[in-house]
């Protein structure tokens, strides 16, 4: 059933969710007053009032034998995912970005530092295939920049990660200290869906709160569209031409008609944003990336590749599995069979170039 | 330059913005206390903090010779648009839906009644090609239903119109009295972009307020997506199977990948919304419509018709011009040349069937 070329393919996966087995694992990195409050009150991070999918949002087969939660056991992750799927590099995205939607930015900053240190000591130090994301207190851009400066020289951290839910769209000038820090340390800025409508973030749609989880999933796409427009029209890529932005887990195919709309509107309105010197799609092609999971299949199979072309997948699409979440996209099954001119950049080369990851095997697949 | 078949085509335009020449035109329909407050304070309706396009948002050539604002003079509208473009029916959408985003629902209800009466007396009574939309105080569904009942038996009103910006997405159960009234009077429910982030509505994106008008335009699409998901997953079309919903001015091409995503998510999550018995795309095809302006052209012309097919344009797409707004889509120029199997339903038949409009000429174009 599985084409051998896919089964054997060496891949880079840009979205693997690791987590701490329990909150006490981060206590060694956290000031005592915060350990005390967490022991008494729990983390008090915002959470969705909606169900998720699968069993508690995770793959039912991803429970490690030690009884812990999926994503908490490195040995099991190796055996269950990294080895059999030939993951040459996997980028850890974690589960802690909801700290950026808590009202107390100092608490959020302390949690972010603790989680980043935990990730370094317990994951990056132990498995050379893995790379890390810097979780930041995005509600306070200056504290966020400080955290980026604190860990940003460790080259194993390859990006800064923020959730889709935010008080302002990420092109807003208030976030400039974060972009400056990213550029200073040559770090990618990644927006991963999450926390829309939670904590201090506004409601997840322009029409308020949604009712069901499936609507909440739809709102992730909408909010990512807001970030994309904001980044493009605020001139972020003119101001920080080396900055690269990844959009994660908001779907893929919407990018194409959205670019058509943005380019078309820009033609009629460019006089209002003269700092945007090129059509939005040109900034997208040079500075933005989109990760694949959950990728939409086209009901008409003949439309799949033309849609990939329309969103410049050969340059901008990165494979992501979302392991161990319930809607995991298997590297072998999520896509229809693609010829190498698509599969090589999507499953390997685009991520290798973006994150500066050097080939470590002699497999011919990853060139 | 213009193909004769298009230049001669008889059309139905589902989005023409008429307006009162000044606020005093609605005073005869408004209680004295509201006339007094408007004379003292103005309408106090919410407005955008962004620029619009063109000159004040209107076509520069649409100013009537009497010096009034575009869209306020029926004689000039006939001469400038209805006659030369062979508009057999035009549906008036007005400019007053922002009343639905005012904090005072009683004031909004009085304004809505006055504007609906003004539209009837000054437009529908005077031009048989025109049809009206019932503006409602959507922030108070029971008052809204009362207004629909008040004017809904006048068959010249063919739909109820609400703006995209709202406190809750329109599938929310709070709006049921409005849908019941629509069904009672066989009226279409139309969501026209507008008022996102204004007045009592939440911020226009899941990431807060946007900075520029071009981002605000992008947020309209996002908010329409929220309404669409809400209507589909709340089971509105199971509860009100005869209800028809039109989505106006939020773009067109996004519908296709959005349906792919919603269908795909529904397959994995349908257990959570068992009242949604069919794939979302099936409800869309039977109960939802999208109006064309502003339609996105595909940079690859070969993709235009496949995208129309993917969003079921032959069944669901309605031509709209948005006259006299600055981004008016000309019936002759907005689309690439289409064969009659597309042009007939899009420019005429879908709207005729949806709104129950009977052919009034012997032109062969509108069959």
XYZ file of C-alpha atoms in Angstrom:
734
model
C 0.000 0.000 0.000
C 2.784 2.418 0.921
C 5.044 3.411 -1.958
C 8.549 2.340 -0.999
C 10.002 5.661 -1.950
C 7.813 7.277 0.696
C 8.311 4.598 3.311
C 12.079 4.974 3.005
C 12.137 8.717 2.720
C 14.215 10.610 5.258
C 12.175 13.530 6.538
C 12.240 16.675 8.610
C 9.145 17.140 10.761
C 8.617 20.725 11.902
C 5.879 20.098 14.492
C 6.375 17.472 17.207
C 4.720 18.147 20.551
C 6.830 17.068 23.475
C 5.770 17.765 27.016
C 6.930 17.456 30.593
C 5.683 14.275 32.315
C 4.313 16.479 35.105
C 4.567 20.059 36.238
C 7.191 19.209 38.860
C 9.662 18.510 36.050
C 9.983 22.252 35.505
C 10.230 23.161 39.221
C 14.055 22.962 39.272
C 14.046 25.857 36.778
C 11.388 27.973 38.477
C 11.638 30.485 41.375
C 10.246 29.118 44.642
C 7.299 31.522 44.791
C 5.994 30.162 41.505
C 6.577 26.533 42.552
C 4.554 27.270 45.688
C 1.682 28.857 43.829
C 1.558 26.048 41.273
C 1.579 23.445 44.071
C -1.373 25.233 45.662
C -3.394 26.370 42.637
C -2.125 24.476 39.620
C -0.728 26.239 36.548
C -3.892 28.324 36.023
C -3.151 28.566 32.310
C -6.161 29.263 30.087
C -7.856 26.283 28.489
C -10.546 25.777 25.857
C -14.188 25.304 26.857
C -14.485 22.898 23.896
C -13.755 19.209 23.516
C -10.770 18.258 21.380
C -10.566 15.236 19.059
C -9.522 11.643 19.683
C -8.942 10.664 23.317
C -8.057 13.872 25.171
C -6.656 15.289 21.947
C -3.883 12.673 21.637
C -3.307 9.532 19.576
C -4.595 6.553 21.530
C -1.527 4.531 20.518
C 0.938 7.193 21.679
C 0.790 6.432 25.403
C 4.253 5.451 26.590
C 4.554 2.127 28.476
C 5.517 4.003 31.663
C 1.924 5.197 31.959
C 2.737 8.837 31.210
C 0.937 11.060 28.745
C 1.729 11.006 24.994
C 4.738 13.133 24.120
C 6.359 12.930 27.570
C 8.754 9.986 27.048
C 11.700 10.449 24.700
C 12.547 6.731 24.481
C 9.038 5.889 23.416
C 8.933 8.787 20.949
C 12.088 7.417 19.307
C 10.638 3.932 18.989
C 7.097 4.979 18.064
C 7.818 7.799 15.671
C 11.370 9.070 15.051
C 12.945 5.717 14.085
C 10.238 4.052 11.972
C 9.441 7.231 10.073
C 13.095 8.133 9.384
C 12.858 11.527 11.021
C 16.286 13.032 10.477
C 15.336 16.200 12.319
C 12.258 16.907 14.379
C 11.398 20.341 15.689
C 9.826 20.322 19.126
C 6.948 22.736 19.531
C 5.933 21.770 23.051
C 2.676 22.357 24.865
C 3.381 25.467 26.903
C 2.636 28.373 24.588
C -0.625 29.069 26.444
C 1.497 30.882 29.040
C 1.501 33.771 26.557
C -2.226 34.266 27.155
C -2.061 34.516 30.954
C -2.770 37.942 32.518
C 0.481 37.917 34.553
C 3.390 38.488 32.156
C 6.014 38.005 34.873
C 4.609 34.604 35.761
C 4.471 33.807 32.041
C 8.105 34.866 31.597
C 9.230 32.645 34.485
C 7.282 29.679 33.095
C 8.713 30.248 29.619
C 12.298 30.267 30.937
C 11.682 27.136 32.991
C 10.109 25.285 30.086
C 12.861 26.293 27.667
C 15.511 25.095 30.140
C 13.615 21.862 30.726
C 13.427 21.292 26.958
C 17.151 21.890 26.572
C 18.200 19.590 29.432
C 15.696 16.772 28.970
C 15.234 16.664 25.214
C 17.859 18.552 23.200
C 20.760 17.285 25.342
C 19.536 13.717 24.950
C 18.555 13.427 21.308
C 20.544 15.035 18.553
C 17.765 14.628 15.982
C 15.607 17.108 17.899
C 15.606 20.889 17.734
C 13.792 23.281 20.043
C 11.403 26.229 19.921
C 11.774 29.144 22.325
C 8.487 29.660 24.152
C 8.033 33.332 25.065
C 5.733 35.569 27.124
C 4.313 37.161 23.965
C 1.946 39.374 25.965
C 5.019 41.433 26.985
C 7.323 41.908 23.977
C 10.229 43.289 26.016
C 10.228 40.338 28.413
C 9.847 38.082 25.392
C 12.912 39.602 23.743
C 14.838 39.126 26.980
C 14.030 35.419 26.990
C 15.073 35.126 23.340
C 18.376 36.791 24.201
C 18.824 34.464 27.178
C 18.657 31.209 25.203
C 18.992 32.335 21.587
C 22.695 31.603 21.243
C 22.118 27.878 21.747
C 21.893 26.872 18.086
C 19.709 23.903 18.944
C 16.863 26.368 19.441
C 15.894 27.135 15.858
C 12.790 29.252 16.278
C 10.637 31.391 18.530
C 7.115 30.019 18.932
C 3.924 31.971 19.618
C 0.277 30.883 19.545
C -2.318 32.109 17.040
C -4.493 33.644 19.760
C -3.069 37.056 20.652
C -4.107 40.500 21.749
C -2.950 42.057 18.503
C -2.036 40.596 15.113
C 1.688 39.899 14.932
C 2.480 42.577 12.384
C 1.536 45.204 14.975
C 4.442 47.508 15.808
C 4.202 46.514 19.478
C 5.943 43.232 18.603
C 9.050 44.797 17.071
C 11.333 43.911 20.023
C 10.523 40.247 19.363
C 11.409 40.496 15.674
C 14.594 42.355 16.478
C 15.593 39.558 18.836
C 14.754 36.931 16.216
C 16.904 38.690 13.645
C 19.714 39.177 16.196
C 19.890 35.424 16.820
C 18.908 34.287 13.335
C 15.772 32.585 14.655
C 12.627 31.785 12.709
C 9.385 33.290 14.068
C 6.691 30.607 14.134
C 2.989 31.108 14.729
C 1.403 27.846 15.841
C -2.376 27.778 16.222
C -3.556 27.812 19.816
C -5.246 29.803 22.544
C -7.629 31.644 20.215
C -10.256 33.217 22.472
C -8.478 32.099 25.632
C -7.188 34.046 28.616
C -6.386 37.645 27.720
C -6.868 37.051 23.990
C -9.983 38.455 22.315
C -12.776 36.200 21.096
C -11.598 33.816 18.375
C -13.640 35.307 15.528
C -14.859 38.702 14.356
C -18.285 37.440 15.428
C -17.376 36.436 18.962
C -17.044 33.042 20.572
C -17.766 29.836 18.733
C -19.850 26.958 20.073
C -18.108 23.724 19.049
C -14.580 22.377 18.716
C -14.962 21.966 14.964
C -15.774 25.691 14.684
C -12.805 26.443 16.908
C -10.602 24.533 14.440
C -12.049 26.680 11.655
C -11.294 29.831 13.648
C -7.608 28.897 13.762
C -7.434 29.393 10.012
C -9.224 32.720 10.291
C -6.855 34.028 12.960
C -3.809 32.885 11.000
C -5.160 34.855 8.038
C -5.265 37.919 10.288
C -1.622 37.443 11.291
C -0.573 36.913 7.693
C -2.286 40.105 6.498
C -0.877 42.018 9.436
C 2.704 40.902 8.800
C 2.432 41.590 5.075
C 0.843 45.043 5.274
C 2.743 46.359 8.276
C 5.931 46.167 6.255
C 7.635 43.742 8.667
C 9.511 42.106 5.791
C 10.759 45.442 4.511
C 11.977 46.352 7.979
C 13.399 42.881 8.770
C 14.196 41.401 5.362
C 15.977 38.364 6.853
C 13.061 37.457 9.132
C 11.346 34.175 8.251
C 7.867 33.358 9.512
C 6.227 29.922 9.659
C 2.453 29.457 9.959
C 1.637 26.167 11.667
C -1.444 23.967 11.829
C -3.936 26.390 10.317
C -4.438 24.372 7.128
C -2.732 24.857 3.805
C -4.987 25.288 0.798
C -6.543 28.585 1.968
C -3.199 30.249 1.290
C -3.771 30.236 -2.481
C -7.070 32.158 -2.739
C -5.977 34.377 0.139
C -2.886 35.424 -1.823
C -5.092 36.121 -4.856
C -7.293 38.367 -2.737
C -4.442 40.154 -0.979
C -2.583 40.822 -4.235
C -5.762 42.083 -5.873
C -6.653 44.372 -2.956
C -3.075 45.630 -2.762
C -3.242 46.741 -6.402
C -6.221 48.976 -5.612
C -5.071 50.163 -2.187
C -1.277 50.255 -2.224
C -1.359 54.033 -1.943
C -2.500 53.574 1.668
C 0.494 51.375 2.630
C 3.389 52.725 0.555
C 5.911 50.820 2.688
C 4.591 47.635 1.086
C 6.611 47.856 -2.095
C 5.811 44.511 -3.721
C 2.676 42.408 -4.127
C 1.952 40.520 -0.884
C 2.569 37.180 -2.607
C 6.177 38.187 -3.275
C 6.855 38.772 0.445
C 5.093 35.502 1.187
C 7.378 33.650 -1.227
C 10.546 35.185 0.155
C 9.766 35.310 3.882
C 6.874 33.026 4.833
C 6.371 29.283 5.146
C 3.423 27.096 5.963
C 3.534 23.711 7.647
C 1.453 20.951 6.202
C -0.602 19.381 8.974
C -3.613 19.254 8.759
C -3.436 19.346 4.957
C -6.696 19.375 3.025
C -7.099 16.835 0.231
C -8.941 18.148 -2.799
C -12.114 16.166 -3.584
C -11.012 16.413 -7.213
C -7.519 14.815 -7.102
C -6.545 16.702 -10.254
C -6.707 19.951 -8.289
C -4.173 18.958 -5.607
C -0.955 19.784 -7.437
C -2.291 22.974 -9.085
C -3.269 24.164 -5.598
C 0.212 23.317 -4.291
C 1.643 25.342 -7.157
C -0.699 28.241 -6.409
C 0.619 28.439 -2.834
C 4.227 27.965 -3.947
C 4.582 24.667 -2.075
C 7.929 23.882 -3.673
C 9.354 26.922 -1.894
C 7.102 27.449 1.109
C 5.544 24.191 2.342
C 7.112 22.227 5.227
C 6.036 18.778 6.312
C 4.596 18.568 9.827
C 3.040 15.578 11.580
C 1.712 17.163 14.814
C 2.788 13.984 16.630
C 1.346 12.807 19.072
C -1.917 14.729 18.629
C -5.034 12.885 17.507
C -5.046 14.368 14.013
C -1.419 13.361 13.342
C -0.568 13.404 9.634
C 1.509 10.369 8.742
C 4.445 11.229 6.448
C 3.424 8.174 4.442
C -0.310 8.738 4.158
C -1.240 12.384 4.519
C -0.271 13.358 0.982
C -1.198 11.747 -2.305
C 1.839 10.362 -4.136
C 3.973 13.283 -5.280
C 6.885 13.247 -7.642
C 10.293 14.084 -6.226
C 10.234 17.661 -7.447
C 7.490 18.237 -4.838
C 8.297 15.616 -2.213
C 11.970 16.530 -1.789
C 11.407 20.172 -0.870
C 8.212 19.543 1.134
C 9.476 16.621 3.216
C 13.052 17.766 3.591
C 14.780 20.507 1.650
C 12.605 23.531 2.483
C 12.955 22.873 6.227
C 16.665 22.092 5.935
C 17.297 25.401 4.192
C 14.996 27.417 6.455
C 16.400 26.079 9.729
C 19.975 25.526 8.543
C 19.881 21.775 9.209
C 22.750 19.802 7.692
C 22.178 16.360 6.153
C 23.456 13.697 8.516
C 22.914 10.542 6.491
C 23.934 9.468 3.038
C 20.383 8.779 1.987
C 19.766 10.068 -1.528
C 16.299 11.180 -0.485
C 17.212 14.324 1.304
C 19.213 16.135 -1.290
C -13.429 44.864 -26.262
C -16.668 43.728 -24.575
C -18.114 40.505 -25.929
C -21.561 41.340 -27.266
C -23.142 38.408 -25.478
C -22.040 39.926 -22.176
C -22.853 43.507 -23.071
C -26.392 42.492 -23.986
C -26.905 40.076 -21.133
C -29.879 40.711 -18.862
C -28.718 40.378 -15.277
C -29.847 40.235 -11.690
C -27.590 42.167 -9.317
C -27.937 41.113 -5.677
C -25.991 43.961 -4.069
C -26.844 47.577 -4.901
C -26.326 50.126 -2.156
C -29.010 52.785 -2.094
C -29.104 55.394 0.616
C -31.192 58.273 1.905
C -30.007 61.668 0.588
C -29.828 62.852 4.198
C -30.926 61.665 7.595
C -34.034 63.869 7.545
C -35.478 61.636 4.822
C -36.173 59.001 7.465
C -37.601 61.441 10.061
C -41.216 61.023 8.862
C -40.935 57.362 9.882
C -39.206 57.897 13.218
C -40.639 58.752 16.675
C -40.056 62.371 17.692
C -37.663 61.541 20.531
C -35.282 59.900 18.077
C -35.590 62.739 15.544
C -34.684 65.137 18.340
C -31.663 63.172 19.466
C -30.401 62.748 15.903
C -30.828 66.491 15.259
C -28.750 67.182 18.356
C -26.144 64.413 18.269
C -26.210 62.878 14.812
C -26.917 59.184 14.230
C -24.087 58.038 16.538
C -23.761 54.808 14.592
C -20.382 53.064 14.831
C -17.871 53.736 12.089
C -14.506 52.301 11.081
C -11.261 53.922 12.241
C -9.777 52.987 8.845
C -9.822 54.680 5.485
C -11.897 53.068 2.760
C -10.992 52.890 -0.930
C -11.606 55.302 -3.804
C -13.063 58.687 -2.853
C -14.885 58.194 0.443
C -15.505 54.579 -0.502
C -17.669 55.425 -3.539
C -17.159 55.496 -7.307
C -16.058 58.957 -8.328
C -18.369 58.843 -11.350
C -21.438 57.886 -9.297
C -22.240 61.340 -7.937
C -25.724 62.333 -9.078
C -26.054 65.712 -10.851
C -28.134 67.064 -7.955
C -25.003 67.151 -5.826
C -26.101 64.341 -3.508
C -24.026 61.344 -2.505
C -23.699 58.256 -4.729
C -26.621 55.861 -4.328
C -29.101 58.506 -3.152
C -30.780 59.429 -6.466
C -32.987 56.843 -8.150
C -33.174 58.663 -11.499
C -29.426 58.827 -11.737
C -29.040 55.187 -10.662
C -31.363 54.178 -13.506
C -29.392 56.118 -16.052
C -25.915 55.325 -14.721
C -26.350 51.668 -13.903
C -29.727 49.917 -14.203
C -30.446 50.816 -17.848
C -27.027 50.506 -19.521
C -26.193 47.249 -17.733
C -29.605 45.649 -18.404
C -30.349 45.037 -14.738
C -33.665 43.206 -14.785
C -33.752 43.018 -11.007
C -31.529 44.755 -8.490
C -31.600 43.953 -4.798
C -31.085 46.970 -2.586
C -28.836 46.335 0.379
C -28.725 49.882 1.726
C -26.238 51.480 4.072
C -27.955 51.246 7.436
C -27.015 47.817 8.765
C -24.554 49.402 11.214
C -27.576 50.143 13.430
C -27.297 46.487 14.464
C -24.010 47.241 16.216
C -25.296 50.121 18.364
C -25.574 49.519 22.127
C -29.221 50.673 22.267
C -31.378 47.981 20.650
C -34.571 50.055 20.932
C -32.986 52.934 19.052
C -31.689 50.410 16.513
C -35.158 48.912 16.099
C -36.710 52.340 15.508
C -34.029 53.218 12.945
C -34.485 49.877 11.185
C -38.256 50.378 10.881
C -37.787 53.918 9.604
C -35.202 52.885 7.030
C -37.265 49.938 5.808
C -40.308 52.225 5.394
C -38.199 54.835 3.630
C -36.867 52.172 1.264
C -40.375 50.946 0.499
C -41.844 54.408 -0.167
C -38.926 56.039 -1.974
C -37.401 53.141 -3.892
C -39.602 50.038 -4.167
C -42.774 52.057 -4.885
C -40.968 53.974 -7.595
C -38.952 51.354 -9.472
C -40.298 47.920 -10.150
C -36.874 46.508 -11.039
C -35.735 46.955 -7.441
C -36.250 44.651 -4.486
C -35.541 45.410 -0.846
C -33.677 43.984 2.143
C -35.144 44.184 5.630
C -32.632 45.853 7.930
C -33.006 44.546 11.483
C -31.740 45.266 15.019
C -29.745 42.023 15.033
C -28.398 42.714 18.526
C -31.895 41.881 19.861
C -33.292 38.849 18.019
C -36.843 39.253 19.373
C -37.076 42.883 18.254
C -35.524 41.810 14.955
C -38.191 39.131 14.463
C -40.874 41.730 15.230
C -39.550 43.985 12.469
C -39.454 41.074 10.033
C -43.073 40.311 10.887
C -44.002 43.958 10.449
C -42.794 44.276 6.849
C -42.243 40.655 5.777
C -45.556 40.251 3.954
C -44.610 42.882 1.389
C -43.186 40.554 -1.263
C -40.929 43.283 -2.580
C -38.737 42.692 0.462
C -36.928 39.504 -0.516
C -34.411 39.109 2.277
C -33.327 40.015 5.784
C -29.899 41.649 5.873
C -27.365 41.563 8.713
C -23.731 42.672 8.827
C -20.734 40.350 9.248
C -19.685 41.978 12.517
C -21.801 40.534 15.319
C -21.647 39.605 18.959
C -22.047 35.919 18.194
C -21.731 33.891 14.994
C -25.105 33.584 13.282
C -25.532 29.859 13.887
C -25.757 30.584 17.606
C -29.092 29.492 19.080
C -29.755 33.054 20.262
C -30.665 33.983 16.667
C -33.408 31.381 16.247
C -36.272 33.914 16.442
C -34.769 35.610 13.364
C -34.603 32.363 11.397
C -38.128 31.465 12.409
C -39.334 34.820 11.110
C -37.396 34.355 7.854
C -38.976 30.950 7.320
C -42.419 32.296 8.262
C -42.206 34.936 5.510
C -40.114 32.924 3.058
C -37.272 35.436 3.275
C -33.628 34.805 2.491
C -31.144 35.524 5.331
C -28.221 37.515 3.978
C -24.960 38.271 5.732
C -23.276 41.279 4.129
C -19.809 42.189 5.343
C -19.711 45.222 7.582
C -19.187 46.543 11.090
C -16.531 43.973 12.025
C -14.938 45.272 15.217
C -17.351 48.199 15.453
C -19.705 49.278 18.203
C -20.756 46.372 20.417
C -19.143 43.792 18.132
C -15.919 42.103 19.270
C -12.590 42.833 17.607
C -12.572 41.850 13.940
C -10.058 38.994 14.240
C -9.086 36.288 16.713
C -5.956 38.386 17.220
C -7.669 41.678 17.995
C -7.945 44.860 16.017
C -6.246 45.351 12.683
C -4.233 48.387 11.660
C -5.091 49.150 8.029
C -8.135 49.136 5.777
C -6.653 46.407 3.594
C -6.359 44.169 6.666
C -9.918 45.077 7.597
C -11.025 43.855 4.154
C -9.186 40.602 4.834
C -10.937 40.288 8.201
C -14.319 40.346 6.458
C -13.495 37.025 4.845
C -12.374 35.612 8.178
C -15.564 36.645 9.952
C -17.733 35.266 7.140
C -15.898 31.961 7.573
C -16.896 32.020 11.243
C -20.568 32.565 10.334
C -20.454 29.821 7.741
C -18.972 27.264 10.171
C -21.437 28.330 12.848
C -24.474 27.915 10.593
C -23.271 24.564 9.294
C -22.322 22.980 12.619
C -25.176 24.355 14.712
C -27.598 22.362 12.590
C -29.519 25.435 11.417
C -30.253 23.779 8.066
C -31.576 20.639 9.726
C -33.856 22.737 11.927
C -34.894 25.152 9.150
C -34.452 23.144 5.951
C -36.129 25.804 3.789
C -33.872 28.598 5.068
C -31.504 30.035 2.453
C -28.432 32.038 3.438
C -26.417 34.381 1.221
C -22.853 35.451 2.064
C -22.067 38.838 0.550
C -18.869 40.701 -0.267
C -16.437 38.468 1.598
C -14.749 37.142 -1.552
C -15.506 33.933 -3.380
C -12.574 31.600 -3.948
C -11.927 30.888 -0.243
C -15.156 28.883 -0.205
C -13.535 25.941 -2.029
C -10.633 25.125 0.321
C -12.831 26.001 3.290
C -15.354 23.350 2.241
C -12.504 20.851 1.850
C -11.362 21.594 5.384
C -14.826 21.552 6.930
C -15.760 18.267 5.244
C -12.476 16.703 6.318
C -12.798 17.863 9.920
C -16.434 16.754 10.022
C -15.417 13.216 9.068
C -13.162 12.998 12.120
C -15.390 14.915 14.523
C -18.988 14.251 13.509
C -19.570 12.325 16.719
C -19.434 15.683 18.551
C -22.205 17.275 16.426
C -24.550 14.383 15.615
C -27.265 16.805 14.477
C -25.077 17.552 11.446
C -26.125 14.557 9.405
C -24.406 15.286 6.090
C -21.011 16.651 5.078
C -20.959 20.459 5.450
C -20.553 20.881 1.690
C -23.941 19.228 1.127
C -25.706 21.783 3.345
C -23.759 24.524 1.596
C -24.978 23.298 -1.790
C -28.608 23.061 -0.736
C -28.931 26.107 1.528
C -26.116 28.621 1.017
C -25.174 31.093 -1.679
C -22.283 33.451 -2.194
C -22.365 36.730 -4.060
C -19.568 37.464 -6.451
C -18.177 40.913 -5.687
C -15.238 41.257 -5.065
C -14.327 38.128 -7.008
C -10.699 37.038 -7.068
C -9.148 36.330 -10.450
C -6.735 33.402 -10.451
C -3.222 34.382 -11.569
C -3.284 31.138 -13.568
C -6.369 31.642 -15.764
C -6.678 27.867 -16.180
C -7.586 27.603 -12.494
C -10.587 29.958 -12.610
C -13.241 27.536 -13.822
C -11.983 24.570 -11.730
C -12.225 26.853 -8.671
C -15.765 27.866 -9.670
C -16.615 24.174 -9.930
C -15.044 23.457 -6.552
C -17.320 26.034 -4.903
C -20.356 24.865 -6.893
C -20.745 28.209 -8.661
C -23.337 26.866 -11.078
C -25.649 26.357 -8.111
C -24.446 28.795 -5.473
C -22.837 31.888 -7.013
C -24.847 35.109 -7.534
C -23.621 38.118 -9.442
C -23.211 41.281 -7.354
C -21.804 44.644 -8.420
C -21.702 46.530 -5.091
C -22.766 49.667 -6.981
C -21.907 52.515 -6.246
C -18.974 51.541 -4.022
C -15.434 52.165 -5.218
C -14.652 48.497 -5.822
C -17.752 47.998 -8.015
C -17.508 44.861 -10.154
C -18.769 45.570 -13.655
C -21.031 42.813 -14.979
C -19.051 43.101 -18.208
C -15.515 43.114 -16.859
C -15.272 41.442 -13.470
C -15.317 37.890 -14.802
C -13.260 36.301 -17.550
C -15.414 35.184 -20.461
C -17.546 32.261 -19.316
C -19.641 29.940 -21.397
C -23.395 30.100 -20.957
C -23.525 27.070 -18.688
C -21.748 29.241 -16.092
C -22.876 32.734 -17.061
C -26.610 31.994 -17.145
C -26.877 30.732 -13.567
C -24.331 33.175 -12.133
C -25.676 36.347 -13.766
C -29.349 35.467 -13.650
C -30.837 32.055 -12.933
C -29.459 31.314 -9.456
C -30.758 34.643 -8.131
C -34.082 34.307 -9.971
C -34.670 30.915 -8.397
C -33.447 31.913 -4.955
C -35.489 35.102 -4.711
C -38.466 33.940 -6.777
C -38.011 36.646 -9.424
C -40.006 36.115 -12.614
C -38.528 36.951 -16.037
C -40.034 40.187 -17.297
C -38.515 40.454 -20.770
C -38.326 38.166 -23.738
C -34.554 38.272 -23.832
C -33.135 34.814 -24.486
C -30.357 35.508 -21.990
C -32.198 34.959 -18.785
C -33.620 31.517 -19.257
